[in-house]
Short mmCIF file of C-alpha atoms in Angstrom, two decimals:
data_model
loop_
_atom_site.label_atom_id
_atom_site.label_comp_id
_atom_site.label_asym_id
_atom_site.label_seq_id
_atom_site.Cartn_x
_atom_site.Cartn_y
_atom_site.Cartn_z
CA MET A 1 -82.91 87.97 -36.54
CA THR A 2 -80.10 88.72 -34.12
CA ASP A 3 -76.66 88.87 -35.67
CA LEU A 4 -73.81 87.29 -33.74
CA THR A 5 -71.79 90.46 -34.27
CA GLU A 6 -74.17 92.32 -31.95
CA PHE A 7 -72.76 90.40 -28.99
CA PRO A 8 -69.56 91.43 -27.22
CA ALA A 9 -66.39 89.62 -28.22
CA SER A 10 -66.31 87.51 -25.06
CA ARG A 11 -69.87 86.30 -25.63
CA ARG A 12 -69.16 85.59 -29.31
CA ALA A 13 -66.19 83.46 -28.19
CA VAL A 14 -68.37 81.43 -25.84
CA ALA A 15 -71.07 81.10 -28.49
CA GLY A 16 -68.52 79.60 -30.85
CA PHE A 17 -67.76 76.69 -28.50
CA PRO A 18 -70.76 74.43 -27.77
CA ALA A 19 -68.79 72.52 -25.11
CA VAL A 20 -68.25 75.73 -23.14
CA ARG A 21 -71.95 76.51 -23.36
CA ARG A 22 -72.85 73.03 -22.13
CA ILE A 23 -70.47 73.32 -19.17
CA GLY A 24 -71.88 76.75 -18.35
CA SER A 25 -75.45 75.48 -18.49
CA ALA A 26 -74.54 72.52 -16.25
CA PHE A 27 -73.31 74.90 -13.53
CA SER A 28 -76.04 77.52 -13.99
CA GLY A 29 -78.26 77.90 -10.96
CA LEU A 30 -75.82 76.17 -8.62
CA PRO A 31 -74.34 77.99 -5.61
CA PRO A 32 -70.84 79.41 -6.28
CA SER A 33 -69.35 77.16 -3.60
CA VAL A 34 -70.58 74.06 -5.45
CA VAL A 35 -69.05 75.30 -8.71
CA ILE A 36 -65.69 76.13 -7.11
CA GLY A 37 -65.56 72.88 -5.17
CA THR A 38 -66.53 70.80 -8.20
CA LEU A 39 -63.90 72.43 -10.43
CA LEU A 40 -61.24 71.90 -7.78
CA LEU A 41 -62.26 68.27 -7.37
CA LEU A 42 -62.29 67.75 -11.15
CA PHE A 43 -58.76 69.16 -11.35
CA TRP A 44 -57.51 66.43 -9.03
CA VAL A 45 -59.52 63.78 -10.86
CA VAL A 46 -57.77 64.79 -14.09
CA CYS A 47 -54.42 64.58 -12.30
CA ALA A 48 -55.28 61.12 -10.99
CA VAL A 49 -56.47 59.79 -14.34
CA ALA A 50 -54.01 61.43 -16.74
CA GLY A 51 -51.26 62.80 -14.53
CA ASN A 52 -48.59 60.59 -16.07
CA LEU A 53 -49.13 62.36 -19.38
CA PHE A 54 -48.08 65.82 -18.22
CA VAL A 55 -45.81 65.44 -15.17
CA PRO A 56 -42.53 67.31 -15.74
CA TYR A 57 -40.40 64.45 -14.33
CA ASN A 58 -40.66 60.76 -13.57
CA PRO A 59 -42.18 60.86 -10.06
CA TYR A 60 -40.25 57.77 -8.99
CA ALA A 61 -36.85 58.67 -10.48
CA GLU A 62 -34.24 59.31 -7.76
CA ASP A 63 -31.50 61.91 -8.16
CA PHE A 64 -29.04 61.87 -5.28
CA LEU A 65 -27.32 64.98 -6.65
CA ALA A 66 -30.53 67.00 -6.21
CA MET A 67 -31.76 65.85 -2.80
CA LEU A 68 -33.97 68.40 -0.97
CA THR A 69 -33.45 71.09 -3.59
CA PRO A 70 -35.66 74.11 -2.78
CA PRO A 71 -38.27 75.28 -5.31
CA ASP A 72 -36.68 76.83 -8.39
CA ALA A 73 -37.22 77.16 -12.14
CA SER A 74 -36.38 73.50 -12.75
CA HIS A 75 -38.36 72.03 -9.86
CA TRP A 76 -41.27 74.34 -9.06
CA PHE A 77 -42.10 72.53 -5.81
CA GLY A 78 -38.53 71.42 -5.06
CA THR A 79 -37.32 67.85 -4.56
CA ASP A 80 -37.64 65.41 -1.68
CA GLN A 81 -35.01 63.55 0.36
CA LEU A 82 -34.33 61.19 -2.57
CA GLY A 83 -34.14 63.92 -5.21
CA ARG A 84 -37.58 63.15 -6.64
CA ASP A 85 -39.61 66.01 -8.09
CA VAL A 86 -42.28 67.01 -5.56
CA LEU A 87 -44.70 68.49 -8.12
CA SER A 88 -44.66 65.30 -10.20
CA ARG A 89 -45.23 63.17 -7.11
CA ILE A 90 -48.14 65.33 -5.94
CA ILE A 91 -49.83 65.02 -9.34
CA VAL A 92 -49.42 61.25 -9.50
CA GLY A 93 -50.00 60.83 -5.76
CA SER A 94 -53.60 61.96 -6.16
CA ARG A 95 -54.42 58.58 -7.72
CA ASP A 96 -54.49 56.37 -4.64
CA ILE A 97 -56.33 58.75 -2.34
CA LEU A 98 -58.93 59.47 -5.04
CA LEU A 99 -59.50 55.74 -5.40
CA VAL A 100 -59.51 54.65 -1.76
CA ALA A 101 -61.47 57.56 -0.25
CA PRO A 102 -64.51 57.39 -2.61
CA LEU A 103 -64.70 53.61 -2.27
CA ALA A 104 -64.60 53.83 1.53
CA THR A 105 -67.24 56.56 1.45
CA LEU A 106 -69.52 54.52 -0.81
CA VAL A 107 -69.22 51.51 1.52
CA GLY A 108 -70.05 53.62 4.57
CA VAL A 109 -72.93 55.53 2.97
CA ALA A 110 -74.47 52.42 1.40
CA ALA A 111 -74.32 50.42 4.63
CA GLY A 112 -75.40 53.38 6.76
CA SER A 113 -78.33 54.20 4.48
CA ILE A 114 -79.68 50.65 4.65
CA ILE A 115 -79.30 50.54 8.43
CA GLY A 116 -80.90 53.98 8.77
CA LEU A 117 -83.84 53.00 6.55
CA VAL A 118 -84.56 49.92 8.64
CA LEU A 119 -84.20 51.63 12.02
CA GLY A 120 -86.15 54.68 10.93
CA TYR A 121 -89.05 52.74 9.47
CA PHE A 122 -89.56 50.13 12.19
CA ASP A 123 -90.51 51.32 15.66
CA GLY A 124 -90.31 49.44 18.91
CA LEU A 125 -87.61 46.96 19.84
CA THR A 126 -85.80 47.08 16.48
CA ASP A 127 -85.30 50.83 16.64
CA ALA A 128 -84.47 50.85 20.35
CA ILE A 129 -81.76 48.18 20.09
CA GLY A 130 -80.37 49.60 16.84
CA ALA A 131 -80.22 53.14 18.21
CA ARG A 132 -78.33 51.96 21.31
CA LEU A 133 -75.84 50.05 19.17
CA LEU A 134 -75.25 53.13 17.02
CA ASP A 135 -74.68 55.26 20.11
CA THR A 136 -72.22 52.70 21.47
CA LEU A 137 -70.21 52.56 18.24
CA MET A 138 -70.13 56.35 17.96
CA ALA A 139 -68.86 56.66 21.53
CA PHE A 140 -65.44 55.40 20.38
CA PRO A 141 -63.17 58.12 18.91
CA PHE A 142 -63.11 57.53 15.17
CA ILE A 143 -59.35 57.70 14.61
CA VAL A 144 -58.65 55.47 17.66
CA LEU A 145 -61.13 52.83 16.45
CA VAL A 146 -59.75 52.83 12.91
CA THR A 147 -56.11 52.82 14.06
CA MET A 148 -56.59 49.91 16.45
CA THR A 149 -58.39 47.89 13.78
CA LEU A 150 -55.72 48.49 11.15
CA VAL A 151 -52.95 47.63 13.60
CA ALA A 152 -54.71 44.35 14.32
CA ILE A 153 -55.43 43.25 10.73
CA GLY A 154 -52.66 45.07 8.85
CA PRO A 155 -52.82 48.03 6.45
CA SER A 156 -53.66 47.75 2.77
CA ASN A 157 -55.89 49.67 0.38
CA LEU A 158 -58.65 47.09 0.78
CA THR A 159 -58.57 47.05 4.57
CA VAL A 160 -58.52 50.86 4.68
CA VAL A 161 -61.62 50.96 2.46
CA LEU A 162 -63.49 48.43 4.60
CA VAL A 163 -62.45 49.80 8.00
CA ILE A 164 -63.25 53.44 7.18
CA GLY A 165 -66.49 52.43 5.46
CA ILE A 166 -67.64 50.39 8.45
CA ALA A 167 -66.63 53.18 10.85
CA TYR A 168 -68.65 55.73 8.86
CA ALA A 169 -71.78 53.54 8.64
CA PRO A 170 -73.16 54.40 12.13
CA LEU A 171 -72.71 58.13 11.50
CA VAL A 172 -74.60 57.93 8.21
CA ALA A 173 -77.23 55.62 9.71
CA ARG A 174 -78.12 58.13 12.42
CA THR A 175 -78.66 60.91 9.87
CA VAL A 176 -80.70 58.68 7.54
CA ARG A 177 -82.74 57.29 10.46
CA ALA A 178 -83.81 60.79 11.46
CA ALA A 179 -84.80 61.64 7.87
CA VAL A 180 -86.80 58.41 7.50
CA ARG A 181 -88.68 58.96 10.77
CA GLU A 182 -89.78 62.34 9.47
CA GLN A 183 -90.79 61.01 6.05
CA LYS A 184 -92.74 57.96 7.21
CA GLU A 185 -95.40 60.20 8.74
CA ARG A 186 -96.14 61.79 5.36
CA ASP A 187 -99.35 61.12 3.43
CA TYR A 188 -97.65 59.30 0.55
CA VAL A 189 -96.37 56.63 2.95
CA SER A 190 -99.82 56.17 4.47
CA ALA A 191 -101.27 55.86 0.98
CA ALA A 192 -98.70 53.21 0.08
CA ARG A 193 -99.59 51.21 3.19
CA LEU A 194 -103.29 51.43 2.40
CA GLY A 195 -102.48 50.25 -1.12
CA GLY A 196 -101.04 47.05 0.31
CA GLU A 197 -97.34 47.74 -0.29
CA GLY A 198 -94.91 45.91 1.98
CA ALA A 199 -92.19 47.39 4.15
CA LEU A 200 -89.33 46.90 1.65
CA PRO A 201 -91.11 48.57 -1.32
CA ILE A 202 -92.14 51.48 0.91
CA MET A 203 -88.62 51.94 2.27
CA PHE A 204 -86.72 51.63 -1.00
CA LEU A 205 -89.24 52.82 -3.59
CA GLU A 206 -91.18 55.47 -1.67
CA ILE A 207 -89.06 56.88 1.17
CA LEU A 208 -85.55 56.48 -0.25
CA PRO A 209 -86.13 58.73 -3.31
CA ASN A 210 -87.45 61.45 -1.00
CA ILE A 211 -84.34 61.52 1.18
CA ARG A 212 -81.80 61.34 -1.65
CA GLU A 213 -80.70 64.96 -1.08
CA THR A 214 -79.91 64.14 2.56
CA ILE A 215 -77.91 61.08 1.51
CA LEU A 216 -76.09 63.03 -1.21
CA ILE A 217 -75.00 65.72 1.26
CA GLU A 218 -73.92 63.02 3.70
CA LEU A 219 -71.96 61.33 0.90
CA VAL A 220 -70.04 64.48 -0.01
CA THR A 221 -69.42 65.37 3.64
CA ARG A 222 -68.10 61.91 4.46
CA LEU A 223 -65.91 62.00 1.37
CA GLY A 224 -64.12 65.05 2.76
CA TYR A 225 -63.61 63.30 6.08
CA ALA A 226 -62.35 60.22 4.22
CA PHE A 227 -59.70 62.26 2.40
CA PHE A 228 -58.43 63.64 5.70
CA SER A 229 -58.66 60.29 7.53
CA ILE A 230 -56.74 58.39 4.85
CA ALA A 231 -54.03 61.06 4.75
CA THR A 232 -53.76 60.84 8.54
CA LEU A 233 -53.53 57.06 8.47
CA SER A 234 -50.88 57.21 5.75
CA PHE A 235 -48.91 59.68 7.86
CA LEU A 236 -49.04 57.14 10.72
CA GLY A 237 -47.97 54.31 8.40
CA LEU A 238 -51.39 52.59 8.53
CA GLY A 239 -52.96 53.85 5.32
CA ILE A 240 -51.74 53.76 1.73
CA GLN A 241 -48.38 52.00 1.64
CA PRO A 242 -45.09 52.67 -0.22
CA PRO A 243 -44.00 52.86 -3.01
CA SER A 244 -47.08 55.02 -3.60
CA ALA A 245 -46.52 58.77 -3.99
CA ASP A 246 -49.36 59.32 -1.51
CA TRP A 247 -49.51 62.76 0.06
CA GLY A 248 -49.78 61.51 3.65
CA LEU A 249 -46.70 59.36 3.19
CA ALA A 250 -44.84 62.33 1.72
CA VAL A 251 -45.73 64.51 4.72
CA ALA A 252 -44.46 61.79 7.05
CA ASP A 253 -41.20 61.45 5.09
CA GLY A 254 -40.59 65.21 4.98
CA TYR A 255 -41.69 66.01 8.52
CA GLY A 256 -38.27 65.37 10.02
CA PHE A 257 -36.63 67.91 7.70
CA LEU A 258 -38.77 70.85 8.85
CA THR A 259 -36.36 71.74 11.64
CA GLY A 260 -33.63 72.16 9.02
CA GLY A 261 -35.72 74.62 7.03
CA LYS A 262 -36.70 72.08 4.36
CA TRP A 263 -40.39 73.00 4.34
CA TRP A 264 -41.55 72.42 0.76
CA VAL A 265 -42.24 68.68 0.86
CA VAL A 266 -44.56 69.02 3.86
CA VAL A 267 -46.18 72.30 2.84
CA PHE A 268 -47.05 71.40 -0.74
CA ASN A 269 -48.31 67.90 0.04
CA SER A 270 -50.33 69.24 2.98
CA GLY A 271 -51.76 71.90 0.68
CA ALA A 272 -52.94 69.20 -1.71
CA ILE A 273 -54.72 67.40 1.14
CA VAL A 274 -56.32 70.63 2.32
CA SER A 275 -57.52 71.48 -1.20
CA LEU A 276 -59.33 68.13 -1.53
CA VAL A 277 -61.00 68.46 1.86
CA MET A 278 -61.92 72.08 1.11
CA ALA A 279 -63.40 71.12 -2.28
CA THR A 280 -65.75 68.55 -0.74
CA ASN A 281 -66.70 70.92 2.09
CA LEU A 282 -67.58 73.65 -0.41
CA ILE A 283 -69.76 71.24 -2.36
CA ALA A 284 -71.49 69.94 0.78
CA GLN A 285 -72.16 73.44 2.12
CA GLY A 286 -73.50 74.60 -1.23
CA LEU A 287 -75.77 71.56 -1.60
CA GLY A 288 -77.06 72.08 1.93
CA ALA A 289 -77.92 75.71 1.21
CA PHE A 290 -79.47 74.71 -2.12
CA GLU A 291 -81.66 72.09 -0.40
CA ASN A 292 -82.78 74.59 2.26
CA ASP A 293 -83.71 77.12 -0.40
CA ASP A 294 -85.75 74.51 -2.25
CA GLY A 295 -87.41 73.46 0.96
#
C-alpha cells in the first residue's frame, strides 16, 4: 500500500484537502483558456455576491478632503471626484453588470434559439421570410439600434435587459438556424419522423440536445458582448443608472479629469470591464477548440 509520505510535500498538501481535489478534477481535461477565464469570472462573481463583506471602505461614503487622491497605501486605487474609494466601488460595482448582462444574454439566447430552431427545421416560405427578417434586423448597427430604443423608452435595468436581449436574438437565431439545417439531415431525425414524432418533439427533444455545444458557445460569446455593451450604454447615460457604482458610469464621471492627469478612476474601472470581457472570450475560445477536438 502506498504511504502518503512517498508523495512530495505539495502533493501531500493537496491530498489533505478534498475540496482542492474536487476543484482540480472539475477543471481537469479543460483547455487552459477555459480554466483561466472561469477563475477570473468566478472572482468577479464573488465580488458581486459578497463584496460588501471585504471592501476596505464604504463605497458610497464621500470624503471631500480626499477628492481625486492618487493611489497610495491608504487607497490602493485612489479616490474619485467625491473622495470615494475607487477599489471599494469597483468591487461593489460588479454587482449590477453581473446581474443585467447575464439576464440580457439569457433573453437573447433563449429567443434566438427558438427562432433558429423553427427557421432551421421548416423549409420553404417560413424559412425564406424569417431569414430575410433576420438579415434586415442585423443590417442596423447594434449600438445605434439599442441607443435609439433606450432613448425612446427610457433607461432602466429592465429595459436594458429586454432591449439587449431582443437585439441579440437575430444574431443567435442565425447561428442556431445553420446548426439545425445541418442536423435535420442526419439519420436520427429521419428515424424520428418515420416513428411518427411531430415537429415540436423532433426540434426540442432530438435536435436541440445535439446543438447544445453550439448554443453554449454562443451564450458565452454573447455574454462578453453584453458586458461591453452595458458598460458602453452606462458611459452614455443609457445603461445602469446612478447611484450605482457601475464601472461604465465611473468611467464617464472620471473621463473629464484625464486631461488633468487624474487617470486612476478611468484606468482601473476600464480594466475591470476589460477583464470581464476577456474572461468570457477565453472561455468561448476554449470551448470552441474543445468542441472541434471532440468533433
